[in-house]
Amino acid sequence: SSPASAIPARSSARLAAVLSSQAAASIVAFGQLSKTQDASPKLGYNLDLAFQIVSLSFPLTIVLNTATALGGDAYVNGLPLVGLGLCTLSQVVYRVNKGQIDEL
């Protein structure tokens, strides 16, 4: 029997859904900004900035997908805590760098 057959179907479907959602978020966001800029160029959306955000998010995507693959069900079951931790971290980074962000 192959290793893949040892994983229950429900569990593998959950893992696949988590991997897909983590990987697709930045690409979908870039696509939406691109559509918005094409529809309303006067709004001032900058696709170069959107691409940089996608590029910066790529290492985080790799870390999250590696954690998903290694952690399996334990990672998927702990996603609410992972999300809370990442939201908290983003608030800390924002508050520490608020002055620089406001200058932009």
XYZ file of C-alpha atoms in Angstrom:
104
model
C 0.000 0.000 0.000
C 1.214 3.490 -0.811
C 1.723 6.171 1.865
C -1.004 8.332 0.314
C -3.578 5.596 0.834
C -2.773 5.592 4.571
C -4.228 9.117 4.904
C -8.011 9.141 5.307
C -9.870 10.887 2.474
C -11.357 13.562 4.726
C -7.975 14.374 6.217
C -6.250 14.612 2.835
C -9.054 16.819 1.506
C -8.648 19.181 4.474
C -4.887 19.319 3.934
C -5.350 20.004 0.219
C -7.836 22.789 0.967
C -5.461 24.439 3.444
C -2.485 24.181 1.077
C -4.494 25.628 -1.810
C -5.937 28.500 0.201
C -2.551 29.498 1.627
C -0.892 29.439 -1.770
C -3.611 31.230 -3.698
C -4.311 34.226 -1.470
C -1.625 36.569 -2.791
C -2.193 35.586 -6.431
C -5.935 36.211 -6.090
C -5.278 39.570 -4.420
C -2.949 40.611 -7.254
C -5.564 39.573 -9.811
C -8.248 41.626 -8.084
C -6.011 44.718 -7.941
C -5.212 44.246 -11.611
C -8.921 44.097 -12.500
C -9.614 47.176 -10.387
C -6.838 49.155 -12.031
C -8.027 48.137 -15.492
C -11.612 49.139 -14.663
C -10.771 52.421 -12.906
C -7.245 53.650 -13.645
C -7.950 56.969 -11.886
C -8.194 55.260 -8.481
C -4.413 55.066 -8.330
C -3.821 51.369 -7.667
C -0.185 50.512 -8.281
C 0.382 47.079 -9.803
C 4.113 47.293 -9.127
C 3.351 47.611 -5.425
C 0.840 44.751 -5.650
C 3.478 42.550 -7.280
C 5.976 43.442 -4.547
C 3.436 42.422 -1.909
C 2.910 39.108 -3.692
C 6.679 38.627 -3.839
C 7.110 39.451 -0.161
C 4.359 37.039 0.832
C 5.971 34.132 -1.035
C 8.411 33.153 1.769
C 5.543 33.153 4.281
C 3.543 30.934 1.918
C 6.442 28.478 1.759
C 6.755 28.401 5.564
C 3.013 27.908 6.041
C 2.771 25.191 3.394
C 5.788 23.380 4.855
C 4.220 23.548 8.312
C 0.982 22.193 6.844
C 2.736 19.298 5.146
C 4.799 18.420 8.214
C 2.097 19.034 10.803
C -0.771 17.395 8.960
C -3.982 17.205 10.971
C -2.377 18.798 14.030
C -1.600 21.924 11.990
C -5.032 22.020 10.356
C -6.735 21.616 13.727
C -4.557 24.406 15.160
C -5.278 26.899 12.371
C -7.366 29.215 14.566
C -4.354 29.628 16.876
C -1.993 30.079 13.921
C -4.292 32.781 12.521
C -4.551 34.513 15.871
C -0.775 34.408 16.234
C -0.189 35.882 12.775
C -2.774 38.634 13.364
C -1.135 39.475 16.680
C 2.303 39.535 15.080
C 1.080 41.833 12.316
C -0.331 44.252 14.910
C 2.973 44.270 16.787
C 4.925 44.952 13.584
C 2.475 47.713 12.662
C 2.661 49.412 16.047
C 6.460 49.252 16.116
C 6.690 50.758 12.609
C 3.642 53.036 12.683
C 5.665 56.215 12.223
C 7.391 54.910 9.128
C 4.152 53.558 7.718
C 2.376 56.887 8.240
C 5.165 58.678 6.340
C 4.377 56.660 3.247
